[in-house]
Tab-separated table of C-alpha atoms and ligand atoms in Angstrom:
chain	number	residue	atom	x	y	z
A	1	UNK	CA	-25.366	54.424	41.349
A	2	UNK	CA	-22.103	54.256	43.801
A	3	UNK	CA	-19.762	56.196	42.073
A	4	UNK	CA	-20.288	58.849	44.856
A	5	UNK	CA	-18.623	59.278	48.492
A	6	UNK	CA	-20.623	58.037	51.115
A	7	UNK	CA	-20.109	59.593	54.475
A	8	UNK	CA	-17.113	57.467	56.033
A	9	UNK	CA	-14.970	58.043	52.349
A	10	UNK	CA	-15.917	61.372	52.845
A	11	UNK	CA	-14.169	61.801	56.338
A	12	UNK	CA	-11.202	59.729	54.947
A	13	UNK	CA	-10.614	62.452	52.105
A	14	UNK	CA	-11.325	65.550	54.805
A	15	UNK	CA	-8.982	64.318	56.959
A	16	UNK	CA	-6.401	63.871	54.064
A	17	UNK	CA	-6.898	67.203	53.037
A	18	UNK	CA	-6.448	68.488	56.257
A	19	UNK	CA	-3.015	67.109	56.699
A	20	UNK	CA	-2.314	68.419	53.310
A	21	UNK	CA	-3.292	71.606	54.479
A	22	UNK	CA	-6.594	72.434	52.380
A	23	UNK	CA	-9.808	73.525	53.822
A	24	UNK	CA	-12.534	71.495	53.987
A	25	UNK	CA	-16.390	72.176	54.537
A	26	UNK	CA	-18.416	70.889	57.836
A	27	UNK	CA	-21.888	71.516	56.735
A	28	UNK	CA	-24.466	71.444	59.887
A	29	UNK	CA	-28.367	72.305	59.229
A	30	UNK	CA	-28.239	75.910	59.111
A	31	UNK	CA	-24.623	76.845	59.432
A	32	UNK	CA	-21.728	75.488	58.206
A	33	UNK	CA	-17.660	75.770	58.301
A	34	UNK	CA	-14.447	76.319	56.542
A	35	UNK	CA	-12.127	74.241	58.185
A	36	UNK	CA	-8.104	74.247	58.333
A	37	UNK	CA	-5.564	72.925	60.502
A	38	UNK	CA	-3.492	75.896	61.805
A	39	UNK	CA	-0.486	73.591	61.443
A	40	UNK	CA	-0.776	72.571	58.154
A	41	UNK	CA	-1.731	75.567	56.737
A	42	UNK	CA	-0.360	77.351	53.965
A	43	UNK	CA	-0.208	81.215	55.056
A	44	UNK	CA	-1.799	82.474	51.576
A	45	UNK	CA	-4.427	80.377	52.741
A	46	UNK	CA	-5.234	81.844	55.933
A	47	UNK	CA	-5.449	84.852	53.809
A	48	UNK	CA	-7.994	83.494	51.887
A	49	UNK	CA	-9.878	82.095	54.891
A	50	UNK	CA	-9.898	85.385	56.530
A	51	UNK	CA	-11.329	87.422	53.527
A	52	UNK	CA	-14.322	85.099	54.074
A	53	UNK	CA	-15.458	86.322	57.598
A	54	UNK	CA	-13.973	86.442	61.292
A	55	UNK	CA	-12.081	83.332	61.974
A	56	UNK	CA	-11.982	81.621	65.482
A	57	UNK	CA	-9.101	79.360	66.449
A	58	UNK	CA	-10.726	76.088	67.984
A	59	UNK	CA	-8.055	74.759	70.694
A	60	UNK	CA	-9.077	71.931	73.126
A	61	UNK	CA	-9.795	72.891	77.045
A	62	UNK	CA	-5.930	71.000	77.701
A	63	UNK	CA	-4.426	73.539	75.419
A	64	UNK	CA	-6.904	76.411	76.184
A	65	UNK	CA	-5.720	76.087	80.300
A	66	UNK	CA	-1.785	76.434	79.359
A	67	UNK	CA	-2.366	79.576	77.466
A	68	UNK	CA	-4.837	80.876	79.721
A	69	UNK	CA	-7.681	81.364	77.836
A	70	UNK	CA	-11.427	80.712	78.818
A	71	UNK	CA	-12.687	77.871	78.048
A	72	UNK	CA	-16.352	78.872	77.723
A	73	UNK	CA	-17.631	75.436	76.011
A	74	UNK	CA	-16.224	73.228	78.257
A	75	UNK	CA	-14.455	71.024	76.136
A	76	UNK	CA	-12.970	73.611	74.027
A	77	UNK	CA	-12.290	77.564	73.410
A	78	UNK	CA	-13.021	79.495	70.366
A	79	UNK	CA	-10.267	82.175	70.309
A	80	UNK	CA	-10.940	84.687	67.926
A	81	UNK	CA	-7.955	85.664	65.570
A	82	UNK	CA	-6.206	88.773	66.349
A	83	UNK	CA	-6.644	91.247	63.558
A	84	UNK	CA	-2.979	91.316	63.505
A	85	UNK	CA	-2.199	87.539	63.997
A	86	UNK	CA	-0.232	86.171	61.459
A	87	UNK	CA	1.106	82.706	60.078
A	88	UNK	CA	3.866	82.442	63.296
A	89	UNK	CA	1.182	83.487	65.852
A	90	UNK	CA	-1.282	80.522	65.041
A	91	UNK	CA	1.142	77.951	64.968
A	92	UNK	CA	2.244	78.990	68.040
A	93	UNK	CA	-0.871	78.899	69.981
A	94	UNK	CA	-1.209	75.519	68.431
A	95	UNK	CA	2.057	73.702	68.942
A	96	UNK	CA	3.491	74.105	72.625
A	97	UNK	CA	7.089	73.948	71.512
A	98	UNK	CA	7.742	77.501	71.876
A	99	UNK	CA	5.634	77.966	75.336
A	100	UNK	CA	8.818	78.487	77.179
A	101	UNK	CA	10.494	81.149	74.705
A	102	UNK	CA	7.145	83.010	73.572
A	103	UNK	CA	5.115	82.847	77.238
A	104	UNK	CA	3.140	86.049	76.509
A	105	UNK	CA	1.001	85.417	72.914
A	106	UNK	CA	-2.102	86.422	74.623
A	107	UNK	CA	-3.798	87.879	76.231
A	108	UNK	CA	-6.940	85.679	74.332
A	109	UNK	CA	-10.142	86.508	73.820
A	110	UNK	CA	-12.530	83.633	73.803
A	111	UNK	CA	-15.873	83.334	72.497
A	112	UNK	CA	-18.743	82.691	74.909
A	113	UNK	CA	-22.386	81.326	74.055
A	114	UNK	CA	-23.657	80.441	70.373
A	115	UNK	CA	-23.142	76.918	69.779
A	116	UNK	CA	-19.537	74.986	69.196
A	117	UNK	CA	-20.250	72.358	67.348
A	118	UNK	CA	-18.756	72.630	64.106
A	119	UNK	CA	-15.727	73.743	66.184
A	120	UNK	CA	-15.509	70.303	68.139
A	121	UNK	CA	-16.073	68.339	65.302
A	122	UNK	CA	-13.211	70.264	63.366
A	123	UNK	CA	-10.841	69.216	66.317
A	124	UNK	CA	-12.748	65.372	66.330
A	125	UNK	CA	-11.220	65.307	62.820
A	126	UNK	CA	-7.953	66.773	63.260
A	127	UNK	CA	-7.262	64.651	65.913
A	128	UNK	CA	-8.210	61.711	64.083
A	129	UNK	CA	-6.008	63.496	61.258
A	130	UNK	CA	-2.937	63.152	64.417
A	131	UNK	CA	-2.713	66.886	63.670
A	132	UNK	CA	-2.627	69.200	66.482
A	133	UNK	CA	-5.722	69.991	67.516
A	134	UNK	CA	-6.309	73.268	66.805
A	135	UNK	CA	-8.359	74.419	64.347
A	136	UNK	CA	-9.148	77.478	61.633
A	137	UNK	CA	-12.911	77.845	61.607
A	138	UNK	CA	-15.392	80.055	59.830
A	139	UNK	CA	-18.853	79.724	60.467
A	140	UNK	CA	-21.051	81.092	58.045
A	141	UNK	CA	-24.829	79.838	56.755
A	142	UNK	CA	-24.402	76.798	55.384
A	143	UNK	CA	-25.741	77.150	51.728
A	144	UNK	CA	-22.582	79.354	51.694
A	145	UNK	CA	-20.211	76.577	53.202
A	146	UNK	CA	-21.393	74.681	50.373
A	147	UNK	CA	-21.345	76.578	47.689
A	148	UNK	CA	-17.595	77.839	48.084
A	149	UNK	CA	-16.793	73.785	49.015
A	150	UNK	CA	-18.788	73.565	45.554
A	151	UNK	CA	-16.592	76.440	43.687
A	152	UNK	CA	-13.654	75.180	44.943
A	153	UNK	CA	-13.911	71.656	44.535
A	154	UNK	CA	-13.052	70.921	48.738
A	155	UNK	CA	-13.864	67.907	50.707
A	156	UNK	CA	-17.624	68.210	52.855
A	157	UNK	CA	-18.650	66.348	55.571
A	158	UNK	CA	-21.977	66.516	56.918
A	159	UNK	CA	-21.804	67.532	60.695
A	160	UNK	CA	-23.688	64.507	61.931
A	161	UNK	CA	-21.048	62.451	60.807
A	162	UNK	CA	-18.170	63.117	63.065
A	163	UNK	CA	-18.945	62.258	65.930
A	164	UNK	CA	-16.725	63.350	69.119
A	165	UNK	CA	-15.971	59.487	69.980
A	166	UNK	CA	-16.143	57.907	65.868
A	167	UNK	CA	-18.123	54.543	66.209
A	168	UNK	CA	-15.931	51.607	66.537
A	169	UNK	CA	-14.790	50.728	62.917
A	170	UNK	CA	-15.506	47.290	61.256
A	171	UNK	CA	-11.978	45.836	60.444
A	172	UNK	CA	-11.886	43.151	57.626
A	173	UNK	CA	-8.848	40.444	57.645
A	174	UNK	CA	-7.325	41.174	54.684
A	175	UNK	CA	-4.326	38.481	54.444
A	176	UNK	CA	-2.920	35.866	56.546
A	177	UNK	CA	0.230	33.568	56.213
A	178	UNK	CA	2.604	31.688	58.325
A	179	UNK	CA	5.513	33.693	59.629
A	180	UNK	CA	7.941	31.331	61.662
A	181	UNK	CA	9.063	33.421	65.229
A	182	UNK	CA	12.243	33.016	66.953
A	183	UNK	CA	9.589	32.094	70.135
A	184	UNK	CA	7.370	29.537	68.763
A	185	UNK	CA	8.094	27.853	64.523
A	186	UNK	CA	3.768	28.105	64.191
A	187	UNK	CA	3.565	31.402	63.689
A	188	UNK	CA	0.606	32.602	61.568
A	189	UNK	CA	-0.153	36.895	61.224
A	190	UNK	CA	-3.057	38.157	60.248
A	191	UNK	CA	-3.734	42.147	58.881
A	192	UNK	CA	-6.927	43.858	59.257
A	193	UNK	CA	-7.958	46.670	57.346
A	194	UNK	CA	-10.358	49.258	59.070
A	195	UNK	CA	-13.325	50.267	56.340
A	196	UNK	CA	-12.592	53.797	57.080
A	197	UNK	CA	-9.314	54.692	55.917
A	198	UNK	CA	-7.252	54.395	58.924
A	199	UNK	CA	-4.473	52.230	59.534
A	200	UNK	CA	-4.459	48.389	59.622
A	201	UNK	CA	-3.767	46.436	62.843
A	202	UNK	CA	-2.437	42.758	62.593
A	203	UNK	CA	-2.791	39.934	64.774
A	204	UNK	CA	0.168	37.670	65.264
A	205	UNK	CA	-1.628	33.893	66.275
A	206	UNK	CA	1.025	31.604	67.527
A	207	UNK	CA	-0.541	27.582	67.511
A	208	UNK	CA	-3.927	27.320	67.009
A	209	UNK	CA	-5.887	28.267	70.150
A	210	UNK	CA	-9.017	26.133	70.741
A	211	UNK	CA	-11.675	29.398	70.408
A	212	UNK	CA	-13.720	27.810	72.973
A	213	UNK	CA	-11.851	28.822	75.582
A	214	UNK	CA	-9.569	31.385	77.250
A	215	UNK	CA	-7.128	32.872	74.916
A	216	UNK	CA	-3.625	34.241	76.346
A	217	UNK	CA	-3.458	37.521	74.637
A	218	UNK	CA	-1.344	40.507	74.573
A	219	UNK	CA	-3.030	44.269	73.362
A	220	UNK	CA	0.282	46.227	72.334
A	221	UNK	CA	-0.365	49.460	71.024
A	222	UNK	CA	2.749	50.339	68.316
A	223	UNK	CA	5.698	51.735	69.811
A	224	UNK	CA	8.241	52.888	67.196
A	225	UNK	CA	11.128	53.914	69.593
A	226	UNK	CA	10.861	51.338	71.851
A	227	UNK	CA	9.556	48.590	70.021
A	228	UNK	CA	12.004	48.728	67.284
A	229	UNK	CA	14.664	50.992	68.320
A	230	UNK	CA	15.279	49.492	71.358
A	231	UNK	CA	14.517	53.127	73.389
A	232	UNK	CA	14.872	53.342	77.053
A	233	UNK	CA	12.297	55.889	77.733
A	234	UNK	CA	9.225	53.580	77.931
A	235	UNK	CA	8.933	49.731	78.668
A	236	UNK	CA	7.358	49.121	75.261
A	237	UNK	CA	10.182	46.877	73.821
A	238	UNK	CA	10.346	44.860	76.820
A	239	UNK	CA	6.858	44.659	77.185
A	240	UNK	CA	6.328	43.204	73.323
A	241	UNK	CA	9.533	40.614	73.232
A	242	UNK	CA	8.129	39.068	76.972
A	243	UNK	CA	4.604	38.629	75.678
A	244	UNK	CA	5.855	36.724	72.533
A	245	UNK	CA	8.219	34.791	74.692
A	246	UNK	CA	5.036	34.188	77.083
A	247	UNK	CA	3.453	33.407	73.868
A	248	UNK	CA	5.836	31.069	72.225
A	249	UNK	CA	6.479	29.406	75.187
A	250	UNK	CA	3.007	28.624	76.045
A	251	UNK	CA	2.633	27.295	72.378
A	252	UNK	CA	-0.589	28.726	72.266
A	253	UNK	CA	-2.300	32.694	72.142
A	254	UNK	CA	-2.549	35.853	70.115
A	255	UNK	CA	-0.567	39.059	69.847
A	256	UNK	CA	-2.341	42.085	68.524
A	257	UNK	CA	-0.679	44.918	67.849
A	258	UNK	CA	-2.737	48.237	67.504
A	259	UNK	CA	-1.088	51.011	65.350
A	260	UNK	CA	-1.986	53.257	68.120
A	261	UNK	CA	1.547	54.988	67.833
A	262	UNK	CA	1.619	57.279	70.921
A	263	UNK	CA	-1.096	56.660	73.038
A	264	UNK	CA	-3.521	57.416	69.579
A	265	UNK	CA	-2.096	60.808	68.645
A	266	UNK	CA	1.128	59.368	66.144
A	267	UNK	CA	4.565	59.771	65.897
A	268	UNK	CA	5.180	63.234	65.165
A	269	UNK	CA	2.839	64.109	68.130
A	270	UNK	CA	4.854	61.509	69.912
A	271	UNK	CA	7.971	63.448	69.279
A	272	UNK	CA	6.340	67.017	70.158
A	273	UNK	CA	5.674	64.998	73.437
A	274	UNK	CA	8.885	63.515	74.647
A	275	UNK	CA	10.179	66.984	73.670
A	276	UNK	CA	7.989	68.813	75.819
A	277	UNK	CA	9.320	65.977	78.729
A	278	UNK	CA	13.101	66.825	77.885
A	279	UNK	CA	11.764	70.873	79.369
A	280	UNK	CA	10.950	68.674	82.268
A	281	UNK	CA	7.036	67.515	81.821
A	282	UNK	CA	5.939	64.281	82.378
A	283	UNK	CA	4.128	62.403	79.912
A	284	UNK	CA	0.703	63.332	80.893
A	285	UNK	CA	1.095	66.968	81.317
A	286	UNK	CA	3.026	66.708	78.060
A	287	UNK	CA	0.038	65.111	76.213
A	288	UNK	CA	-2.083	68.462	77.394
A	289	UNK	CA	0.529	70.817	76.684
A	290	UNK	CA	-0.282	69.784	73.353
A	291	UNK	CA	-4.096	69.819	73.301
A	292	UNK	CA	-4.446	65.939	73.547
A	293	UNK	CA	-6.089	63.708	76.481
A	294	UNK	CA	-3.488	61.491	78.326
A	295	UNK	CA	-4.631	58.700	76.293
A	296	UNK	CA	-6.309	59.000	72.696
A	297	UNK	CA	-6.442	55.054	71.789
A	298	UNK	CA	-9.574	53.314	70.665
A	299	UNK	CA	-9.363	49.946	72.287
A	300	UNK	CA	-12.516	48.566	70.893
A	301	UNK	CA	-10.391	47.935	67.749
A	302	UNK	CA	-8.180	44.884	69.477
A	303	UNK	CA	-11.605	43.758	70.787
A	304	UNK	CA	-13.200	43.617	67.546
A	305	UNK	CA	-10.346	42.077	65.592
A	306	UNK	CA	-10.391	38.769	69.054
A	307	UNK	CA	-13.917	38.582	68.327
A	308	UNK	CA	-13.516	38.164	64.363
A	309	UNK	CA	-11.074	35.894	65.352
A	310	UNK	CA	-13.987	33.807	66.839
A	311	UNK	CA	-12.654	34.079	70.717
A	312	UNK	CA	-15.112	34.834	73.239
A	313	UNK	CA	-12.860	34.708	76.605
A	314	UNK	CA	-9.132	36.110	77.132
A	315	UNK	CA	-6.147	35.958	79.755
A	316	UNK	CA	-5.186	39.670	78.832
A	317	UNK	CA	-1.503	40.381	79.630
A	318	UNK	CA	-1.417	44.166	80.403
A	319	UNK	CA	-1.191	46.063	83.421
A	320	UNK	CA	-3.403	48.588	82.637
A	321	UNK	CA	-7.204	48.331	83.872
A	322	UNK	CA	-8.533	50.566	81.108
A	323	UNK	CA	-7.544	47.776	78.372
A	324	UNK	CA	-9.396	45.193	81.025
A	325	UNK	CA	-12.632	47.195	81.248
A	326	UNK	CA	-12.644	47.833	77.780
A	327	UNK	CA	-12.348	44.227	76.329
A	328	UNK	CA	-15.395	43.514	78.991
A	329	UNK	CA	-17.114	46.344	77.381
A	330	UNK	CA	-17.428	45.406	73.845
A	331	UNK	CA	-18.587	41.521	75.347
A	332	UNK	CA	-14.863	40.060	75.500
A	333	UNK	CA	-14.518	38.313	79.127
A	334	UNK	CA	-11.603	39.056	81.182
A	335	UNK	CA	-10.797	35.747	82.960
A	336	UNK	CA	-7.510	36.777	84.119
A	337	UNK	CA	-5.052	39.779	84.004
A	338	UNK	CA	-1.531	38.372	83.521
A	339	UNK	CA	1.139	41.122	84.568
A	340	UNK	CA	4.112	41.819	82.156
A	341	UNK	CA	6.474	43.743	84.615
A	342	UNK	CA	9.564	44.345	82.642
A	343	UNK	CA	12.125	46.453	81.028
A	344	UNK	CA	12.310	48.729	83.978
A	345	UNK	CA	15.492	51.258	83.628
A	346	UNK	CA	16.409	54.585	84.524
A	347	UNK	CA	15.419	56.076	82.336
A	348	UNK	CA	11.677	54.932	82.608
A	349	UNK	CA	11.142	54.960	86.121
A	350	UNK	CA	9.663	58.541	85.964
A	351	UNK	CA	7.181	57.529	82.861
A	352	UNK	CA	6.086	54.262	84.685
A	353	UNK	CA	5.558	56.206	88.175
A	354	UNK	CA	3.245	58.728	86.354
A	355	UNK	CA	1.365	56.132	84.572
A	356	UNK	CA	0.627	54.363	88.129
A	357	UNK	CA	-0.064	57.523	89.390
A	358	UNK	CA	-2.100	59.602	86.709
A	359	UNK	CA	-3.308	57.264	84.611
A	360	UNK	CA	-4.094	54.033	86.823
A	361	UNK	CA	-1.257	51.340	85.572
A	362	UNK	CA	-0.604	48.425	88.278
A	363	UNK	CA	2.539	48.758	89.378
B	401	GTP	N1	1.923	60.257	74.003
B	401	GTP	C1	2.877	59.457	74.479
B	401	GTP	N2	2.856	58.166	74.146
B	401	GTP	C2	3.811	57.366	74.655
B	401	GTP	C3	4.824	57.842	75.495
B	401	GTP	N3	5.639	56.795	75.815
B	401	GTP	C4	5.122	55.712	75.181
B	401	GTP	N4	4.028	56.046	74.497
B	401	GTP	C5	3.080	55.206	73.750
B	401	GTP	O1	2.319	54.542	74.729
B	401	GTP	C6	1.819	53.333	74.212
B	401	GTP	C7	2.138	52.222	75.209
B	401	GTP	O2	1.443	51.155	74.795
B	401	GTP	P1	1.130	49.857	75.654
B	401	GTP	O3	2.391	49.328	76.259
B	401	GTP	O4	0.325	48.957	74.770
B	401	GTP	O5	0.097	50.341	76.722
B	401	GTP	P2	0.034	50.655	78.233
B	401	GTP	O6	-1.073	51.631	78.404
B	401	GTP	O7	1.377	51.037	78.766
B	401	GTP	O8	-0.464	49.307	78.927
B	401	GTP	P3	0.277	47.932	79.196
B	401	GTP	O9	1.619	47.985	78.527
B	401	GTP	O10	-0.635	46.914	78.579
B	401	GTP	O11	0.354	47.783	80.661
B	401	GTP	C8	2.453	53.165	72.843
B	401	GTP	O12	1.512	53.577	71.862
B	401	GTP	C9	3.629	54.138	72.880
B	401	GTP	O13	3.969	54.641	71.606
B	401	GTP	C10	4.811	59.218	75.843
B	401	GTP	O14	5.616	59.716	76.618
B	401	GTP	N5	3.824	59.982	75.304
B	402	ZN	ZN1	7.134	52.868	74.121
């Protein structure tokens, strides 16, 4: 019989519910959790949730060092909710868009020793979820976790299946067709669909490159403001439009373009980020403000889609070594780096100085 969930449809639904704002259940061997997202989060629920047992606030160690609270586990803090806390006070200590008008929400007391587990995987899956991650956890044994997930009909996931860093997920091309470009009349693109739930990627084949050897290729993770609204604050646009000239022109290579929207943590994230740069952070420290590494992407994906492609070698047009040590990684080889230095202005120079400096970019 297959009429039941098996452990990646199971994440897909949690992570739907999350963003919906229901709880879901993390069971682990002995103890389990009640998981929400404090900014989804319906306040009658946290009601609920609390009538079950304390309830700790999971935050990452980014978040955890604004606020200055302890981060005993390293990667992450387990506040524990205020007796008094209510509704305004957890989304606050989530989302850093009030930091500057409400400094003083602590002080916080963080949990220390006793094991975190269920509390990193809750922020694994919100972040996957591109909710904030911070996260409403109650621990209790986990026949209990299940049998309230039981009563009350909510998604469970089994600990051991979320991972901190999810294993690289097998995309399937779904559809292909010819799509004439502007740059280059044999134009073919191609959508994958991940097997767990996430977005699709496509793959934008201009010609038809020999597979045996070296393909020119451009990794473009989505963009929304400056790939299609022409922004100024990143070289994104730029970036995309020279690689398809490159492309066209060169009658030959592949575009793939990731829906990585904001470095892996979406749009609305996105958003909370550039606002957070407009109070005069730059876009890594904005990224921690909110809980988030500088970069959340999964580049295996643009790997794995070249290699069901049936290439084996790529000129990789990117000036960022992570993308080149990544396609090496997962068996792609890197015979050249081709450098797409445009769409400098000033309002960029900032963003591309702190990627060169923070985050390793070539220059
Ligand atoms: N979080 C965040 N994401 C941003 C910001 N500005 C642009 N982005 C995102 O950054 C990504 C840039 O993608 P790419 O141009 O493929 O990557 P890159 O790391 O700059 O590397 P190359 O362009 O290949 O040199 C896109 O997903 C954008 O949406 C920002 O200030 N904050
Ligand atoms: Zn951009």
């Amino acid at each position: 019989m297959s009429l039941g969930l098996d452990a990646v449809e199971r994440l897909a639904r949690a992570r739907s519910d999350l963003r919906m704002g229901a709880g879901i259940a993390v069971l682990g061997p002995e103890t389990g959790a009640l998981v929400m997202a404090a900014e989804t989060v319906p306040a009658a629920r946290l009601a609920d949730l609390r009538s079950l047992g304390e309830v700790d606030l999971a935050i990452t160690d980014w978040r955890a060092e604004t606020l200055k609270a302890r981060a005993y586990d390293g990667d992450l803090a387990r506040v524990a909710l205020p007796a008094d806390a209510e509704i305004d006070w957890v989304r606050a200590t989530a989302n850093p868009a009030a930091d500057l008008e409400w400094p003083m929400k602590g002080p916080y007391l963080t949990r220390r020793g006793g094991d975190p587990s269920l509390h990193r995987a809750a922020i694994a899956l919100l972040k996957s979820a591109h909710l904030l991650p911070a996260a409403l956890v109650v621990v209790l044994p986990a026949a209990e976790v299940a049998a309230l997930a039981e009563t009350h009909r909510l998604s469970s996931v089994a600990l051991s299946d979320v991972p901190p860093m999810p294993v690289a997920p097998v995309l399937v091309e779904i559809a292909a067709a010819r799509v004439p470009l502007q740059v280059n009349e044999a134009g073919r693109v191609r959508v994958f669909r991940p097997r767990d739930g996430t977005e699709e990627h496509y793959a934008v084949e201009v010609g038809a490159a020999d597979r045996a050897r070296p393909v020119l290729c451009r990794l473009h993770s989505a963009c929304f403001t400056g790939d299609l609204c022409g922004s100024l604050k990143c070289d994104c646009g730029p970036q995309l439009h020279a690689a398809l000239d490159q492309i066209g022109t060169a009658g030959e290579g592949v575009l793939l373009y990731l829906n990585q929207e904001g470095r892996g943590i979406g749009l609305a994230n996105k958003m909370r980020a550039y606002a957070l740069q407009d109070q005069g952070f730059d876009t890594v420290e904005a990224n921690h403000r909110l809980g988030f590494e500088d970069d959340e992407r999964d580049f295996r994906l643009g790997a794995n889609m070249l290699r069901t492609m049936g290439f084996r070698e790529v000129r990789l047009m990117t000036n960022n070594p992570r993308k080149v040590a990544m396609m090496e990684t997962c068996g792609l080889r890197v015979v050249e780096r081709v450098p797409l230095k445009v769409g400098k202005t000033t309002f960029n120079e900032g963003y591309l100085a702190t990627k060169a400096a923070k985050s390793g970019h070539l220059l």
